[in-house]
């Protein structure tokens, strides 16, 4: 069996169809702080501001208090998709793959009421191992399927189910993606390492599905981007390499891995997710320079404020957790799975 990862620009469903036809549906398939380019930051900030005029995102809401070691923050959604023909997974082995959606917001923004709004900047990340890493012993590769995605793209090509025929004329059903968590996130740097930290908003209490899938109320992973100039580790090859700029490739120097920066998260980029059993403590350590600045909040304080704001707005988006999640992604909950808490 060929154990390489598979992805394509049509993302989730077309990939699943190709893998099914080939008999290749997968079960299991440190760094330096970087400074974003100023022009790139301004462009992204302007794009977010335009999209956020009618959304819950309120740019400039933090008045310069955002910690400097938070490289990016936003809303995070956790989904999984059942295997071909399995709409309602009863166990982890019924799941084909897990996914993370990141919807960044400006670093100085706060959240008000209403849906998050579509800035066309969402990323879809695939986790072929199904469950999320929980401790330092859990180290596996994820990859970016789509970046700069609109909610409309996500609805059509990822969230929805898909029925098709194989070349052999066999009918196949790829189920709709099921949410199992929503919250806030931050990509942070401690100088040597990068982290993806999150605080869960929905469901309000962890249940069986969340626990088995590796979610915590507050959690984080060490994240390191793979240098595509070196061969991929065994069984993790993608058909195409990420189209990193020369500047990014030069930043790797001779390193095989470096701490993940937001600018790395483009289609086909692979990064290592390493569990952190200590939770968010290491990921949200304050920067030494920020300790001397009385206006700067500590990273954990910023995350807690963001989570409180997110909880307040999500409470009014739907009568249950699934309805709130799909409303936030500008999708009607009807026809989509509920936010699953038990197998």
Tab-separated table of C-alpha atoms in Angstrom:
chain	number	residue	atom	x	y	z
A	1	UNK	CA	0.000	0.000	0.000
A	2	UNK	CA	1.250	3.468	-0.914
A	3	UNK	CA	1.299	5.441	2.339
A	4	UNK	CA	2.026	8.881	0.940
A	5	UNK	CA	-0.282	11.786	1.813
A	6	UNK	CA	-2.504	13.100	-0.928
A	7	UNK	CA	-3.917	16.561	-1.597
A	8	UNK	CA	-5.014	18.674	-4.512
A	9	UNK	CA	-6.306	22.147	-5.257
A	10	UNK	CA	-9.923	20.990	-5.267
A	11	UNK	CA	-9.223	19.802	-1.726
A	12	UNK	CA	-11.164	17.482	0.532
A	13	UNK	CA	-13.727	15.703	-1.658
A	14	UNK	CA	-11.758	15.373	-4.884
A	15	UNK	CA	-8.849	14.043	-2.873
A	16	UNK	CA	-11.058	11.496	-1.121
A	17	UNK	CA	-12.455	10.369	-4.468
A	18	UNK	CA	-8.998	9.862	-5.974
A	19	UNK	CA	-7.783	7.966	-2.911
A	20	UNK	CA	-10.850	5.734	-2.899
A	21	UNK	CA	-10.414	4.869	-6.574
A	22	UNK	CA	-6.777	4.042	-5.988
A	23	UNK	CA	-7.530	2.072	-2.819
A	24	UNK	CA	-5.404	4.485	-0.857
A	25	UNK	CA	-7.675	6.085	1.757
A	26	UNK	CA	-5.389	6.774	4.682
A	27	UNK	CA	-5.881	5.719	8.283
A	28	UNK	CA	-2.627	6.850	9.819
A	29	UNK	CA	-0.694	8.300	7.494
A	30	UNK	CA	13.188	24.331	16.645
A	31	UNK	CA	13.405	27.438	15.647
A	32	UNK	CA	13.876	31.108	15.381
A	33	UNK	CA	11.461	34.001	15.846
A	34	UNK	CA	10.641	35.545	12.470
A	35	UNK	CA	9.506	39.022	11.657
A	36	UNK	CA	6.741	39.377	9.084
A	37	UNK	CA	7.370	41.631	6.145
A	38	UNK	CA	5.897	45.093	6.853
A	39	UNK	CA	4.181	45.399	3.489
A	40	UNK	CA	2.684	41.929	3.857
A	41	UNK	CA	1.336	42.849	7.294
A	42	UNK	CA	-0.235	46.058	5.997
A	43	UNK	CA	-1.894	44.254	3.103
A	44	UNK	CA	-3.295	41.527	5.336
A	45	UNK	CA	-4.454	44.078	7.914
A	46	UNK	CA	-6.230	46.155	5.256
A	47	UNK	CA	-7.920	43.065	3.793
A	48	UNK	CA	-9.100	42.021	7.254
A	49	UNK	CA	-10.379	45.491	8.084
A	50	UNK	CA	-12.493	45.669	4.918
A	51	UNK	CA	-14.010	42.257	5.590
A	52	UNK	CA	-14.460	42.936	9.290
A	53	UNK	CA	-16.580	46.070	8.938
A	54	UNK	CA	-19.765	43.990	9.209
A	55	UNK	CA	-18.439	41.277	11.498
A	56	UNK	CA	-17.676	40.617	15.140
A	57	UNK	CA	-14.036	41.568	14.540
A	58	UNK	CA	-13.185	45.038	15.851
A	59	UNK	CA	-9.711	46.136	14.637
A	60	UNK	CA	-7.610	48.378	16.912
A	61	UNK	CA	-9.631	47.195	19.905
A	62	UNK	CA	-6.607	46.370	22.029
A	63	UNK	CA	-4.802	49.750	21.904
A	64	UNK	CA	-1.295	48.296	21.579
A	65	UNK	CA	-1.660	45.870	24.472
A	66	UNK	CA	-1.271	42.690	22.398
A	67	UNK	CA	1.871	40.762	23.446
A	68	UNK	CA	4.699	40.911	20.898
A	69	UNK	CA	5.256	37.141	20.926
A	70	UNK	CA	1.750	36.496	19.576
A	71	UNK	CA	2.449	36.206	15.845
A	72	UNK	CA	-1.177	35.583	14.901
A	73	UNK	CA	-4.498	35.079	16.643
A	74	UNK	CA	-8.013	34.194	15.580
A	75	UNK	CA	-10.805	31.638	15.620
A	76	UNK	CA	-10.128	27.897	15.394
A	77	UNK	CA	-12.567	25.179	14.333
A	78	UNK	CA	-12.054	21.414	14.661
A	79	UNK	CA	-13.740	18.995	12.227
A	80	UNK	CA	-13.503	15.367	11.215
A	81	UNK	CA	-14.898	13.494	8.244
A	82	UNK	CA	-16.150	9.921	8.401
A	83	UNK	CA	-14.848	7.246	6.093
A	84	UNK	CA	-16.528	6.732	2.740
A	85	UNK	CA	-20.163	5.829	3.425
A	86	UNK	CA	-20.001	6.524	7.193
A	87	UNK	CA	-22.050	9.630	8.013
A	88	UNK	CA	-22.035	9.142	11.780
A	89	UNK	CA	-18.757	7.680	13.093
A	90	UNK	CA	-19.199	5.426	16.130
A	91	UNK	CA	-15.490	5.224	16.917
A	92	UNK	CA	-12.192	6.826	15.979
A	93	UNK	CA	-11.481	4.134	13.389
A	94	UNK	CA	-14.617	5.265	11.499
A	95	UNK	CA	-12.932	8.628	10.872
A	96	UNK	CA	-10.983	9.213	7.663
A	97	UNK	CA	-9.170	12.373	8.702
A	98	UNK	CA	-9.338	15.331	11.087
A	99	UNK	CA	-9.121	18.976	10.096
A	100	UNK	CA	-8.383	22.344	11.636
A	101	UNK	CA	-9.709	25.607	10.213
A	102	UNK	CA	-7.875	28.787	11.227
A	103	UNK	CA	-9.590	32.135	10.653
A	104	UNK	CA	-7.017	34.853	11.533
A	105	UNK	CA	-8.016	38.289	12.809
A	106	UNK	CA	-5.806	41.395	13.212
A	107	UNK	CA	-3.453	41.092	16.177
A	108	UNK	CA	-4.829	44.280	17.747
A	109	UNK	CA	-8.491	43.279	17.282
A	110	UNK	CA	-11.126	42.381	19.823
A	111	UNK	CA	-14.380	40.477	19.283
A	112	UNK	CA	-17.861	41.958	19.510
A	113	UNK	CA	-21.263	40.459	18.744
A	114	UNK	CA	-22.215	38.563	15.613
A	115	UNK	CA	-20.574	36.138	13.189
A	116	UNK	CA	-16.862	36.356	12.549
A	117	UNK	CA	-17.304	37.424	8.904
A	118	UNK	CA	-15.556	36.164	5.794
A	119	UNK	CA	-12.185	37.823	5.194
A	120	UNK	CA	-11.181	35.247	2.575
A	121	UNK	CA	-8.155	34.369	4.699
A	122	UNK	CA	-9.107	31.023	6.257
A	123	UNK	CA	-6.769	28.025	6.198
A	124	UNK	CA	-7.759	24.381	6.037
A	125	UNK	CA	-5.255	22.071	7.730
A	126	UNK	CA	-5.415	18.279	7.453
A	127	UNK	CA	-4.328	15.974	10.276
A	128	UNK	CA	-3.998	12.506	8.678
A	129	UNK	CA	-3.418	10.816	12.042
A	130	UNK	CA	-7.083	11.538	12.950
A	131	UNK	CA	-6.527	12.298	16.632
A	132	UNK	CA	-4.607	15.334	17.857
A	133	UNK	CA	-1.249	14.958	19.659
A	134	UNK	CA	-1.453	15.237	23.443
A	135	UNK	CA	2.061	14.706	24.812
A	136	UNK	CA	5.660	15.032	23.652
A	137	UNK	CA	5.548	11.385	22.582
A	138	UNK	CA	2.923	12.307	20.002
A	139	UNK	CA	4.720	13.796	17.001
A	140	UNK	CA	3.088	13.736	13.608
A	141	UNK	CA	2.863	15.745	10.458
A	142	UNK	CA	-0.061	17.898	9.345
A	143	UNK	CA	-0.309	19.816	6.108
A	144	UNK	CA	-2.096	22.841	4.690
A	145	UNK	CA	-4.767	21.902	2.151
A	146	UNK	CA	-5.986	25.422	1.460
A	147	UNK	CA	-5.056	28.979	2.429
A	148	UNK	CA	-6.784	32.295	1.730
A	149	UNK	CA	-10.024	30.330	1.481
A	150	UNK	CA	-13.427	31.987	1.494
A	151	UNK	CA	-16.264	30.523	3.531
A	152	UNK	CA	-18.021	29.782	0.238
A	153	UNK	CA	-15.070	27.628	-0.857
A	154	UNK	CA	-15.088	25.822	2.469
A	155	UNK	CA	-18.836	25.179	2.247
A	156	UNK	CA	-18.727	23.799	-1.282
A	157	UNK	CA	-15.468	21.864	-1.204
A	158	UNK	CA	-15.031	20.850	2.419
A	159	UNK	CA	-18.075	21.071	4.691
A	160	UNK	CA	-20.660	19.529	2.360
A	161	UNK	CA	-21.118	15.844	1.568
A	162	UNK	CA	-20.427	14.530	-1.918
A	163	UNK	CA	-21.823	11.635	-3.934
A	164	UNK	CA	-19.902	10.342	-6.938
A	165	UNK	CA	-19.099	7.307	-9.047
A	166	UNK	CA	-15.722	5.645	-9.308
A	167	UNK	CA	-14.213	4.770	-12.684
A	168	UNK	CA	-15.522	1.272	-12.091
A	169	UNK	CA	-19.071	2.659	-11.856
A	170	UNK	CA	-19.406	2.128	-8.101
A	171	UNK	CA	-21.449	4.716	-6.197
A	172	UNK	CA	-19.605	6.379	-3.333
A	173	UNK	CA	-20.704	8.781	-0.609
A	174	UNK	CA	-18.203	11.100	1.088
A	175	UNK	CA	-19.945	12.367	4.257
A	176	UNK	CA	-20.221	15.964	5.397
A	177	UNK	CA	-17.583	17.236	7.814
A	178	UNK	CA	-18.610	17.057	11.482
A	179	UNK	CA	-17.544	19.762	13.952
A	180	UNK	CA	-16.166	18.671	17.306
A	181	UNK	CA	-14.817	21.935	18.702
A	182	UNK	CA	-14.484	25.713	18.299
A	183	UNK	CA	-12.449	28.290	20.142
A	184	UNK	CA	-9.707	30.887	19.887
A	185	UNK	CA	-6.056	30.360	18.982
A	186	UNK	CA	-2.693	32.062	18.897
A	187	UNK	CA	0.508	31.216	17.055
A	188	UNK	CA	3.270	32.242	19.445
A	189	UNK	CA	7.052	32.198	19.594
A	190	UNK	CA	9.332	31.668	22.559
A	191	UNK	CA	12.413	32.501	20.493
A	192	UNK	CA	13.498	28.909	19.926
A	193	UNK	CA	10.113	27.354	19.230
A	194	UNK	CA	6.733	28.205	17.778
A	195	UNK	CA	3.472	27.064	19.334
A	196	UNK	CA	-0.165	26.795	18.321
A	197	UNK	CA	-2.159	27.421	21.496
A	198	UNK	CA	-5.939	27.313	21.800
A	199	UNK	CA	-8.743	27.780	24.309
A	200	UNK	CA	-11.949	25.894	23.588
A	201	UNK	CA	-15.277	27.755	23.547
A	202	UNK	CA	-17.553	24.980	22.225
A	203	UNK	CA	-18.591	22.557	23.505
A	204	UNK	CA	-18.806	24.179	26.913
A	205	UNK	CA	-17.699	20.926	28.554
A	206	UNK	CA	-15.389	18.262	27.143
A	207	UNK	CA	-17.140	14.998	26.377
A	208	UNK	CA	-16.182	11.588	25.001
A	209	UNK	CA	-15.500	12.671	21.419
A	210	UNK	CA	-13.379	15.666	22.390
A	211	UNK	CA	-11.313	13.594	24.830
A	212	UNK	CA	-10.743	10.731	22.389
A	213	UNK	CA	-9.851	13.156	19.605
A	214	UNK	CA	-7.212	14.776	21.817
A	215	UNK	CA	-8.860	18.120	22.567
A	216	UNK	CA	-8.428	19.900	25.886
A	217	UNK	CA	-10.132	22.955	27.350
A	218	UNK	CA	-6.781	24.710	26.960
A	219	UNK	CA	-4.041	23.136	24.898
A	220	UNK	CA	-1.075	23.742	22.638
A	221	UNK	CA	1.339	22.086	20.264
A	222	UNK	CA	4.903	22.854	19.285
A	223	UNK	CA	4.800	23.485	15.529
A	224	UNK	CA	7.776	23.258	13.162
A	225	UNK	CA	7.689	23.729	9.386
A	226	UNK	CA	9.438	21.171	7.171
A	227	UNK	CA	12.093	22.434	4.788
A	228	UNK	CA	10.864	21.244	1.349
A	229	UNK	CA	14.433	21.300	0.020
A	230	UNK	CA	15.022	18.020	1.889
A	231	UNK	CA	13.229	14.724	1.185
A	232	UNK	CA	10.047	14.223	3.205
A	233	UNK	CA	10.060	11.634	6.006
A	234	UNK	CA	8.868	8.177	5.035
A	235	UNK	CA	5.151	7.872	4.254
A	236	UNK	CA	4.519	11.637	4.364
A	237	UNK	CA	5.171	12.652	0.761
A	238	UNK	CA	2.793	15.078	-0.935
A	239	UNK	CA	2.413	15.255	-4.732
A	240	UNK	CA	3.571	18.885	-4.747
A	241	UNK	CA	5.844	21.053	-2.609
A	242	UNK	CA	4.775	24.389	-1.129
A	243	UNK	CA	5.629	27.401	-3.267
A	244	UNK	CA	7.751	29.150	-0.649
A	245	UNK	CA	9.452	32.383	-1.655
A	246	UNK	CA	13.230	32.480	-1.925
A	247	UNK	CA	13.336	34.575	1.255
A	248	UNK	CA	11.535	31.874	3.218
A	249	UNK	CA	13.750	29.124	1.793
A	250	UNK	CA	16.833	31.165	2.702
A	251	UNK	CA	15.593	31.481	6.289
A	252	UNK	CA	15.783	27.705	6.658
A	253	UNK	CA	19.528	27.819	5.881
A	254	UNK	CA	20.591	24.182	6.282
A	255	UNK	CA	17.866	23.350	8.820
A	256	UNK	CA	15.404	20.587	8.047
A	257	UNK	CA	12.815	22.191	10.328
A	258	UNK	CA	12.198	25.654	11.724
A	259	UNK	CA	9.609	27.173	14.030
A	260	UNK	CA	6.406	27.728	12.106
A	261	UNK	CA	5.519	31.293	11.149
A	262	UNK	CA	2.114	32.360	9.776
A	263	UNK	CA	3.656	33.039	6.359
A	264	UNK	CA	4.649	29.354	6.121
A	265	UNK	CA	1.029	28.174	6.157
A	266	UNK	CA	0.349	27.970	2.424
A	267	UNK	CA	-0.948	24.998	0.374
A	268	UNK	CA	1.179	21.835	0.627
A	269	UNK	CA	3.264	23.183	3.513
A	270	UNK	CA	3.949	20.413	6.024
A	271	UNK	CA	4.555	21.037	9.687
A	272	UNK	CA	5.212	18.869	12.697
A	273	UNK	CA	2.642	18.903	15.504
A	274	UNK	CA	4.149	17.898	18.845
A	275	UNK	CA	1.883	17.517	21.854
A	276	UNK	CA	2.504	19.489	25.037
A	277	UNK	CA	1.286	17.701	28.156
A	278	UNK	CA	1.927	20.861	30.211
A	279	UNK	CA	-0.926	22.617	28.410
A	280	UNK	CA	-0.573	26.272	27.448
A	281	UNK	CA	2.010	27.357	30.042
A	282	UNK	CA	5.079	27.189	27.812
A	283	UNK	CA	3.296	28.460	24.703
A	284	UNK	CA	1.994	31.555	26.482
A	285	UNK	CA	5.102	32.615	28.370
A	286	UNK	CA	5.481	36.415	28.250
A	287	UNK	CA	8.315	37.943	26.250
A	288	UNK	CA	11.077	39.360	28.454
A	289	UNK	CA	10.843	42.786	26.800
A	290	UNK	CA	7.072	42.862	27.283
A	291	UNK	CA	7.518	42.393	31.029
A	292	UNK	CA	9.008	45.887	31.161
A	293	UNK	CA	6.126	47.409	29.186
A	294	UNK	CA	3.180	48.095	31.479
A	295	UNK	CA	0.816	48.477	28.510
A	296	UNK	CA	1.461	44.947	27.270
A	297	UNK	CA	-0.776	42.183	28.524
A	298	UNK	CA	0.595	38.723	29.157
A	299	UNK	CA	-0.243	36.233	26.381
A	300	UNK	CA	-2.492	34.184	28.658
A	301	UNK	CA	-4.471	37.312	29.570
A	302	UNK	CA	-4.989	38.182	25.900
A	303	UNK	CA	-6.130	34.626	25.139
A	304	UNK	CA	-8.533	34.611	28.086
A	305	UNK	CA	-10.060	37.926	26.993
A	306	UNK	CA	-10.432	36.659	23.434
A	307	UNK	CA	-12.067	33.440	24.633
A	308	UNK	CA	-14.530	35.357	26.824
A	309	UNK	CA	-15.458	37.565	23.873
A	310	UNK	CA	-15.832	34.517	21.632
A	311	UNK	CA	-18.036	32.714	24.161
A	312	UNK	CA	-20.331	35.740	24.435
A	313	UNK	CA	-20.835	36.078	20.678
A	314	UNK	CA	-21.200	32.339	19.952
A	315	UNK	CA	-23.935	32.054	22.575
A	316	UNK	CA	-26.202	34.209	20.397
A	317	UNK	CA	-25.411	32.642	17.007
A	318	UNK	CA	-27.520	29.504	17.365
A	319	UNK	CA	-29.709	27.442	19.640
A	320	UNK	CA	-26.995	24.772	19.895
A	321	UNK	CA	-23.249	24.451	19.336
A	322	UNK	CA	-23.451	23.096	15.773
A	323	UNK	CA	-25.841	25.820	14.643
A	324	UNK	CA	-23.506	28.457	16.096
A	325	UNK	CA	-20.438	26.983	14.352
A	326	UNK	CA	-22.105	26.757	10.945
A	327	UNK	CA	-23.657	30.224	11.316
A	328	UNK	CA	-20.180	31.557	12.018
A	329	UNK	CA	-18.958	29.951	8.775
A	330	UNK	CA	-21.951	31.412	6.919
A	331	UNK	CA	-23.512	27.993	6.372
A	332	UNK	CA	-27.018	26.840	7.265
A	333	UNK	CA	-26.836	24.140	9.941
A	334	UNK	CA	-29.678	22.221	8.273
A	335	UNK	CA	-28.232	19.257	6.436
A	336	UNK	CA	-24.939	19.321	8.343
A	337	UNK	CA	-23.995	17.044	11.266
A	338	UNK	CA	-24.430	18.180	14.849
A	339	UNK	CA	-21.395	18.974	16.964
A	340	UNK	CA	-20.592	15.456	18.085
A	341	UNK	CA	-19.828	14.807	21.751
A	342	UNK	CA	-20.298	11.026	22.019
A	343	UNK	CA	-19.491	8.047	19.815
